[in-house]
Structure formats: structure tokens, C-alpha cells
mmCIF file of C-alpha atoms in Angstrom:
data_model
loop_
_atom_site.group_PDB
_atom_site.id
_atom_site.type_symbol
_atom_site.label_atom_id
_atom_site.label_comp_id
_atom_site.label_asym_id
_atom_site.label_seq_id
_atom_site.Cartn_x
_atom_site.Cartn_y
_atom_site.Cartn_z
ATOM 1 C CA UNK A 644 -3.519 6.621 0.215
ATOM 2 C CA UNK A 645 -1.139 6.076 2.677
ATOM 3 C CA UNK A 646 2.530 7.932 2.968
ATOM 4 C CA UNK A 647 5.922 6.879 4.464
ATOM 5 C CA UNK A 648 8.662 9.090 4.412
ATOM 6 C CA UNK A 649 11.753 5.990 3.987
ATOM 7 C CA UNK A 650 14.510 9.299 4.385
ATOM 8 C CA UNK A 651 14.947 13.079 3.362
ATOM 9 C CA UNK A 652 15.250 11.670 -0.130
ATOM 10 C CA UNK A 653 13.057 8.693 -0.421
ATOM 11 C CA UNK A 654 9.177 8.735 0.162
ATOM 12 C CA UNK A 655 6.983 5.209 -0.574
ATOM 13 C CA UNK A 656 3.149 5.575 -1.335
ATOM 14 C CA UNK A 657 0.186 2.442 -1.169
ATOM 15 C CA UNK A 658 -2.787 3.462 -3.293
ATOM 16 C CA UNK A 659 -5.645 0.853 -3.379
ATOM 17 C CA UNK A 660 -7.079 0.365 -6.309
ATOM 18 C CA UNK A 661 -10.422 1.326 -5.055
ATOM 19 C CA UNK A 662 -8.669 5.038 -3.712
ATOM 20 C CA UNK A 663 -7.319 5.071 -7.432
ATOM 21 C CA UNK A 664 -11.237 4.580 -8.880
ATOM 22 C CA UNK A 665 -12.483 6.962 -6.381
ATOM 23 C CA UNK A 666 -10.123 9.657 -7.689
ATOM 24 C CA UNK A 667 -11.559 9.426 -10.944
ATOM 25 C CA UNK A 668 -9.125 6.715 -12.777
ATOM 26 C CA UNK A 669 -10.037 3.841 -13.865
ATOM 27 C CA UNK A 670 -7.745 0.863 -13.051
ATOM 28 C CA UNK A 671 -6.887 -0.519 -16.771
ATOM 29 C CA UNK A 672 -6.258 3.529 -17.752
ATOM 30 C CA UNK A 673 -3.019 3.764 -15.332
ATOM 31 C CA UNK A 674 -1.208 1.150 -17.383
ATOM 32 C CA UNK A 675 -2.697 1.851 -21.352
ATOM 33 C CA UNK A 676 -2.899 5.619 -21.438
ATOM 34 C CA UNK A 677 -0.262 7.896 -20.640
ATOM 35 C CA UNK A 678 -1.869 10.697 -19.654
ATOM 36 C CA UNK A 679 -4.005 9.615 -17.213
ATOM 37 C CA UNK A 680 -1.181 7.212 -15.628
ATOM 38 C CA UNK A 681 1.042 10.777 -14.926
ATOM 39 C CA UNK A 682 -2.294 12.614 -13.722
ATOM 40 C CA UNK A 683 -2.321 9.823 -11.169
ATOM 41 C CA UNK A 684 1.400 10.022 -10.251
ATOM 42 C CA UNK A 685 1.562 14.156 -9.992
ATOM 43 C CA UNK A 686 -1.797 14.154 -7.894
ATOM 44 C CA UNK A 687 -0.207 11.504 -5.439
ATOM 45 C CA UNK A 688 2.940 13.820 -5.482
ATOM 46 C CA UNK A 689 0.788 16.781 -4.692
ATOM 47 C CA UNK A 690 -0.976 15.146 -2.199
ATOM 48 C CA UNK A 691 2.483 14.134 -0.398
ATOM 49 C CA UNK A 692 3.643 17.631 -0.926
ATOM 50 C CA UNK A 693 0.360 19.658 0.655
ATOM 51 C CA UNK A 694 0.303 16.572 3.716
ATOM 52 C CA UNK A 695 4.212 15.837 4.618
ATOM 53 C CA UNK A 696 5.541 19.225 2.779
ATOM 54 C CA UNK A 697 7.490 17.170 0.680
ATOM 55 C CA UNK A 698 8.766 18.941 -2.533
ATOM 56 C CA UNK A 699 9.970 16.792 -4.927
ATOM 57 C CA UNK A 700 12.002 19.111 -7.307
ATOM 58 C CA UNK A 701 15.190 17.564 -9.494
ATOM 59 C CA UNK A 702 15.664 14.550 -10.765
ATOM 60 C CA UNK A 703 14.068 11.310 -9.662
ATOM 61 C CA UNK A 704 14.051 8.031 -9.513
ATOM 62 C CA UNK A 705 10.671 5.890 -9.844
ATOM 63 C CA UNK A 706 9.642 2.519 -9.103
ATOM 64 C CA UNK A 707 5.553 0.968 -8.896
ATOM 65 C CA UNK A 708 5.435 -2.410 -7.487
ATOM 66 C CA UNK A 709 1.545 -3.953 -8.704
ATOM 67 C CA UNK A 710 -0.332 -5.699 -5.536
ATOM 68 C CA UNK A 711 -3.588 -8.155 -5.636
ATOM 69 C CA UNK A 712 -5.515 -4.242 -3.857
ATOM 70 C CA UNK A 713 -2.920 -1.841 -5.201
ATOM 71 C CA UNK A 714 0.031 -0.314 -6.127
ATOM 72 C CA UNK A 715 3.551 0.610 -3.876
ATOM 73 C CA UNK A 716 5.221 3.327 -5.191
ATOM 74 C CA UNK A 717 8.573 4.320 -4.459
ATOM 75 C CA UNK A 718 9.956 7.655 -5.168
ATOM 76 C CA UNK A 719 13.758 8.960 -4.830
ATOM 77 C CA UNK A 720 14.978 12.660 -5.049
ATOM 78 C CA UNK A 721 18.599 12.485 -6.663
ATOM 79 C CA UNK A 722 20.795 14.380 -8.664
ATOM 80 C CA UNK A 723 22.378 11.663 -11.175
ATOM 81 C CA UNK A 724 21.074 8.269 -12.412
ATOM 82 C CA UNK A 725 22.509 4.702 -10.713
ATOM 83 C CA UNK A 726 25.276 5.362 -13.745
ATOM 84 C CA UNK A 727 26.169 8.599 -12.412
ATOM 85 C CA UNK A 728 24.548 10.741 -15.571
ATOM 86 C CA UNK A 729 22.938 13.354 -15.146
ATOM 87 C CA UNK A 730 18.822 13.043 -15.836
ATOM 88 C CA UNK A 731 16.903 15.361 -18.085
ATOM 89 C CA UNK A 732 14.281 16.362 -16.250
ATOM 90 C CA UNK A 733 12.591 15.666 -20.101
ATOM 91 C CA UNK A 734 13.107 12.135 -19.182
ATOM 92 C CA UNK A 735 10.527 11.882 -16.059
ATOM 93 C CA UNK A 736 7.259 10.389 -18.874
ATOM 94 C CA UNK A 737 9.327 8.094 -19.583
ATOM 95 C CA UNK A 738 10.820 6.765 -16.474
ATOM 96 C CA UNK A 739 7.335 6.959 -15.211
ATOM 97 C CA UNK A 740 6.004 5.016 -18.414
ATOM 98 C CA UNK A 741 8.985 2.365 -17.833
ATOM 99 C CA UNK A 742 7.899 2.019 -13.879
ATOM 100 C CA UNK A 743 4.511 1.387 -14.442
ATOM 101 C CA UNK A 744 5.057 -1.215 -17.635
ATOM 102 C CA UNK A 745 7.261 -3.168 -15.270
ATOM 103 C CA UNK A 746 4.607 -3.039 -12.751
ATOM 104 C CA UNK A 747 2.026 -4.232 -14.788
ATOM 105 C CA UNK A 748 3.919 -6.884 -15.995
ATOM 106 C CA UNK A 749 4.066 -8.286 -12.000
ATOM 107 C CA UNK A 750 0.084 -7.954 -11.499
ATOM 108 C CA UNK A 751 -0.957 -11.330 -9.963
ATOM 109 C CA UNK A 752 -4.323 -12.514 -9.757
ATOM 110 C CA UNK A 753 -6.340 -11.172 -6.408
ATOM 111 C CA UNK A 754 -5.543 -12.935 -3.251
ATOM 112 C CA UNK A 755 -7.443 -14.485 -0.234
ATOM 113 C CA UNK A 756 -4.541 -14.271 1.651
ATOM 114 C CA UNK A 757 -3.166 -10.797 2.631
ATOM 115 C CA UNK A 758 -0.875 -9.292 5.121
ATOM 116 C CA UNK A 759 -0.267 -5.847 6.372
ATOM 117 C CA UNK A 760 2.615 -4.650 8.695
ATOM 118 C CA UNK A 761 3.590 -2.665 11.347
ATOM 119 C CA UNK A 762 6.359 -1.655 14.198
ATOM 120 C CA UNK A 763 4.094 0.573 15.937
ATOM 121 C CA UNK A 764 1.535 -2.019 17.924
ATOM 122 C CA UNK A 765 -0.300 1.588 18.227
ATOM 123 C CA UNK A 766 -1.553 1.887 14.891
ATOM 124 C CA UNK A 767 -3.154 -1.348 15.617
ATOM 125 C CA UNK A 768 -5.478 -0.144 18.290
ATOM 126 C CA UNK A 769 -6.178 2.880 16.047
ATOM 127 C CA UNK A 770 -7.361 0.926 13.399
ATOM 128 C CA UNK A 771 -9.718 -1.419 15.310
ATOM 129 C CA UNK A 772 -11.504 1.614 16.376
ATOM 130 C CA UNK A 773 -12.671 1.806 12.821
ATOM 131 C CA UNK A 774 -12.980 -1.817 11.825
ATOM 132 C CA UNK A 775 -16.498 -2.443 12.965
ATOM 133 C CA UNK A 776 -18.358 -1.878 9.290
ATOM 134 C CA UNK A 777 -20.031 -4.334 7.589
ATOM 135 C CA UNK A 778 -17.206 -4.905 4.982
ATOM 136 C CA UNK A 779 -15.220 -6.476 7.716
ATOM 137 C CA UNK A 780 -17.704 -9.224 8.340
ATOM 138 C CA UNK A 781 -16.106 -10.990 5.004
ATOM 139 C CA UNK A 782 -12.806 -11.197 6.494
ATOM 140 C CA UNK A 783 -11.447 -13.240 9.093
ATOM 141 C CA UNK A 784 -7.964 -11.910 10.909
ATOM 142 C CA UNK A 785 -5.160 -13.060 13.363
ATOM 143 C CA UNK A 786 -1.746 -11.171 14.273
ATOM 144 C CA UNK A 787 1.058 -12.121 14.500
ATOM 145 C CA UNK A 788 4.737 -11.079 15.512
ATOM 146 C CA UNK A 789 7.842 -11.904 13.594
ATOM 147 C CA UNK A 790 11.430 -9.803 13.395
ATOM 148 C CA UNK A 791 10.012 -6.895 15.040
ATOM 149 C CA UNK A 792 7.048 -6.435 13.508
ATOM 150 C CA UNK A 793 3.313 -7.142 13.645
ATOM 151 C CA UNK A 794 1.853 -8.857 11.043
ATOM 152 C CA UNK A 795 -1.846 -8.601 10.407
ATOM 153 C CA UNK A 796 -3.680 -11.375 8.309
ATOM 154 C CA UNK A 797 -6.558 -11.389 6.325
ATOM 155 C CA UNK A 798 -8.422 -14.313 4.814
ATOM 156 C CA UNK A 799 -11.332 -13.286 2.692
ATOM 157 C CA UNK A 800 -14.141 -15.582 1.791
ATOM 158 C CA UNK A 801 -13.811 -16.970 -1.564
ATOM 159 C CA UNK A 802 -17.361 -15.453 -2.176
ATOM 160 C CA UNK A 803 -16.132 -11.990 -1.519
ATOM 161 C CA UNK A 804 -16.847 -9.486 -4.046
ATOM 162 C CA UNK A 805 -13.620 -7.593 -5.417
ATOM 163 C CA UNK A 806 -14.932 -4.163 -4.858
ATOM 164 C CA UNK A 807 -15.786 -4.814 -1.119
ATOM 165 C CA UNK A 808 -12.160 -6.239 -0.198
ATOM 166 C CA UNK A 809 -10.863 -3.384 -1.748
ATOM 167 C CA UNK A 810 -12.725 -1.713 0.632
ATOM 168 C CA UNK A 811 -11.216 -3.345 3.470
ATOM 169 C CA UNK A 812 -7.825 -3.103 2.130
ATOM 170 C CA UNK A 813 -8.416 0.851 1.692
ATOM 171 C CA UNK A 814 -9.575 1.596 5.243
ATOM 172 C CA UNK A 815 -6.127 -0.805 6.508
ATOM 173 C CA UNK A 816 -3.699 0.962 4.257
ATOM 174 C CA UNK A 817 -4.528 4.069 6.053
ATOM 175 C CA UNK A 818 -3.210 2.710 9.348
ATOM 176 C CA UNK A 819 -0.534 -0.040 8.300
ATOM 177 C CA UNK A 820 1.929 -0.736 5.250
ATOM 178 C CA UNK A 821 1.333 -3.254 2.877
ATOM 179 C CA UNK A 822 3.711 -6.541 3.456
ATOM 180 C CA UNK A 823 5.112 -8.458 0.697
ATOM 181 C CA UNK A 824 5.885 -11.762 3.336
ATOM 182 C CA UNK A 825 3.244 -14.688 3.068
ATOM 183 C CA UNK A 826 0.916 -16.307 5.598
ATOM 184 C CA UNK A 827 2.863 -19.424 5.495
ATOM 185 C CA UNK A 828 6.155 -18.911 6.719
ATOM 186 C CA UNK A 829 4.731 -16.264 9.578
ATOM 187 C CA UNK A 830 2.548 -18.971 10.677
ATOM 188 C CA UNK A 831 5.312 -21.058 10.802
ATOM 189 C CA UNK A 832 8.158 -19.107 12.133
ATOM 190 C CA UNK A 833 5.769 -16.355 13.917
ATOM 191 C CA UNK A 834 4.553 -15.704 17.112
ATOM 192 C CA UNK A 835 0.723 -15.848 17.477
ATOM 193 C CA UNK A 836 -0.482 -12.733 18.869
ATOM 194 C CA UNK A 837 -4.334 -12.894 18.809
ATOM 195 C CA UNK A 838 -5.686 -15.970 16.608
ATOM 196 C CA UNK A 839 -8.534 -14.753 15.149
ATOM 197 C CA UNK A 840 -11.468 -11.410 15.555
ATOM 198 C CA UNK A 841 -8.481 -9.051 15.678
ATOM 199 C CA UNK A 842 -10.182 -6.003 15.661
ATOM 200 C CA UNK A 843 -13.039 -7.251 18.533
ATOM 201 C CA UNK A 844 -10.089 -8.832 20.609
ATOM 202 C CA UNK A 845 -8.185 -5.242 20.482
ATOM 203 C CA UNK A 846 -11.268 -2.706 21.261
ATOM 204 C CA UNK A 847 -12.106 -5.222 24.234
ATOM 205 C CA UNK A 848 -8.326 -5.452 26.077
ATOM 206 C CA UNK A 849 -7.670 -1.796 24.544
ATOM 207 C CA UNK A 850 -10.453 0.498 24.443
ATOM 208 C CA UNK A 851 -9.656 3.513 23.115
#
């Protein structure tokens, strides 16, 4: 699982879905049963609290955004509601319940095409150190730059199993943040960094 810290009040979370099975959920159970969806979202919040001492006491604000590998959640510490009420802290199951509906509602089929994004051309080279498994043999990658950020692409054969680009897109979420832009128009209006074998290209011209 990977954490961002946005501001003091705001943290963001990516989960694959394959982290989420490994933890003991299983992925239909996070959207149909309410229990085991808010054992999910307390052990991510205790697991942001014990790495980034982040305490999340009061009031907040939820929202779970459903990708093709996993799920973006965004949490906000805050004292009133966007209406300026107060919220019962009674109220949390079922802002949580609400988040994840809406999420689920959003699911789209899995993708080929995927894209993961960065400032930080560091975490890059840190990741290729770690991106010479077998799992990344199904995967072909370029990078590209666009508004100040590098843009990592993956294409995944069409014969790919599920499980094992899952695994790919747990290992990346470690390093980089999920991007909600499409291949097409950073193709189009990007710069081409490195055109293909990312991960080869950066351990040779950057080795660690």
C-alpha cells in the first residue's frame, strides 16, 4: 500500500487489489459486507498512523475512487461537513458505506493500458532496481514526460493472467502514484523519455 500525505489534513492511500487479498479480504467482501469493508479501512488507517504518525482523530471526510488494480482512497481530517454541520462521529459507517458504494459503482473492466506517475525522476531508478522478476516479462513499458511529471506506461499482453498484473501493479504502487491520464493524449502531447524496456534502459544509464 502506498501513502501520500496531500497536507496536515489530507492523506491519499493506493491499495492493489492483490495487497487487499493478501491482507486477508477478499475483493467482492469490501463492497457487500460491511464489516469487513471498515476492517479494511481502520487497518489502512492504522497502518498510516504506525508508518507516517498520522492520527486521524475527529471528524472526517472519505472518498474511494475504484481502479482496473485497485482502489485510491482519500481521507480528510475536519471539524464540520462541506455544509458547515457538525459530524457525529456516529456517522463515520456510513460515510464509509456511502464512499465505497460510489466507488463500486465506477469499477471498469481491467485495463491493458496503465499509467503511473511521478515528480521525483528518483523513485524511478528505485523502482527499476526491483523490476527484474519474472512478472515483468508480461509487460512492455515506455516513459514519458508531460506538465512536470513522469509518466510510466504499461501495456500488458492480452494473455496476461489478472492475478500476475496485479502483481506488477503492487510492486509499482510502492514506488509511484497511480495516474488517472490515458496513454493517448501523453503520447500525443508528451515527451518520449525512454520508448520501451524502461526498467533495463534505467539500471544500464543509472546503476544504482
Amino acid at each position: 500500500m502506498k501513502i501520500e500525505r496531500v497536507n496536515d489534513n489530507t492523506v491519499k492511500f493506493f491499495i492493489t487489489y492483490t495487497d487487499i487479498e493478501r491482507r486477508g479480504f477478499a475483493r467482492d467482501e469490501i463492497w457487500y459486507n460491511r464489516e469487513r469493508g471498515e476492517q479494511l479501512f481502520w487497518q489502512m488507517m492504522d497502518e498510516a498512523n504506525e508508518k507516517e504518525s498520522i492520527s486521524f482523530e475527529g471528524p472526517l471526510w472519505i472518498q474511494v475512487q475504484a481502479f482496473e488494480k485497485g482502489l485510491e482512497v482519500t481521507v480528510t481530517i475536519a471539524k464540520t461537513t462541506i455544509d458547515g454541520e457538525q459530524v457525529d462521529e456516529d456517522e463515520l459507517d456510513s460515510l464509509l458505506r456511502s464512499a465505497m458504494s460510489d466507488a463500486e459503482e465506477k469499477e471498469t473492466e481491467l485495463s491493458q493500458d496503465v499509467l503511473f506517475e511521478t515528480t521525483d525522476f528518483e523513485h524511478i531508478i528505485a523502482l527499476s532496481q526491483y523490476a527484474e522478476a519474472p512478472i515483468f516479462e508480461e509487460v512492455k513499458t515506455s516513459l514519458y514526460q508531460k506538465d512536470g511529471l513522469y509518466l510510466l506506461h504499461l501495456h500488458f499482453k492480452e494473455e496476461t493472467e489478472v492475478e500476475e498484473q496485479e502483481n506488477v501493479m503492487s510492486l509499482i504502487a510502492e514506488y509511484l502514484n497511480f495516474s488517472e491520464q490515458t496513454i493517448h493524449p501523453v503520447a500525443e502531447y508528451g515527451k518520449v523519455i525512454v520508448p520501451n524496456d524502461v526498467f533495463a534502459f534505467i539500471r544500464k544509464h543509472f546503476p544504482n
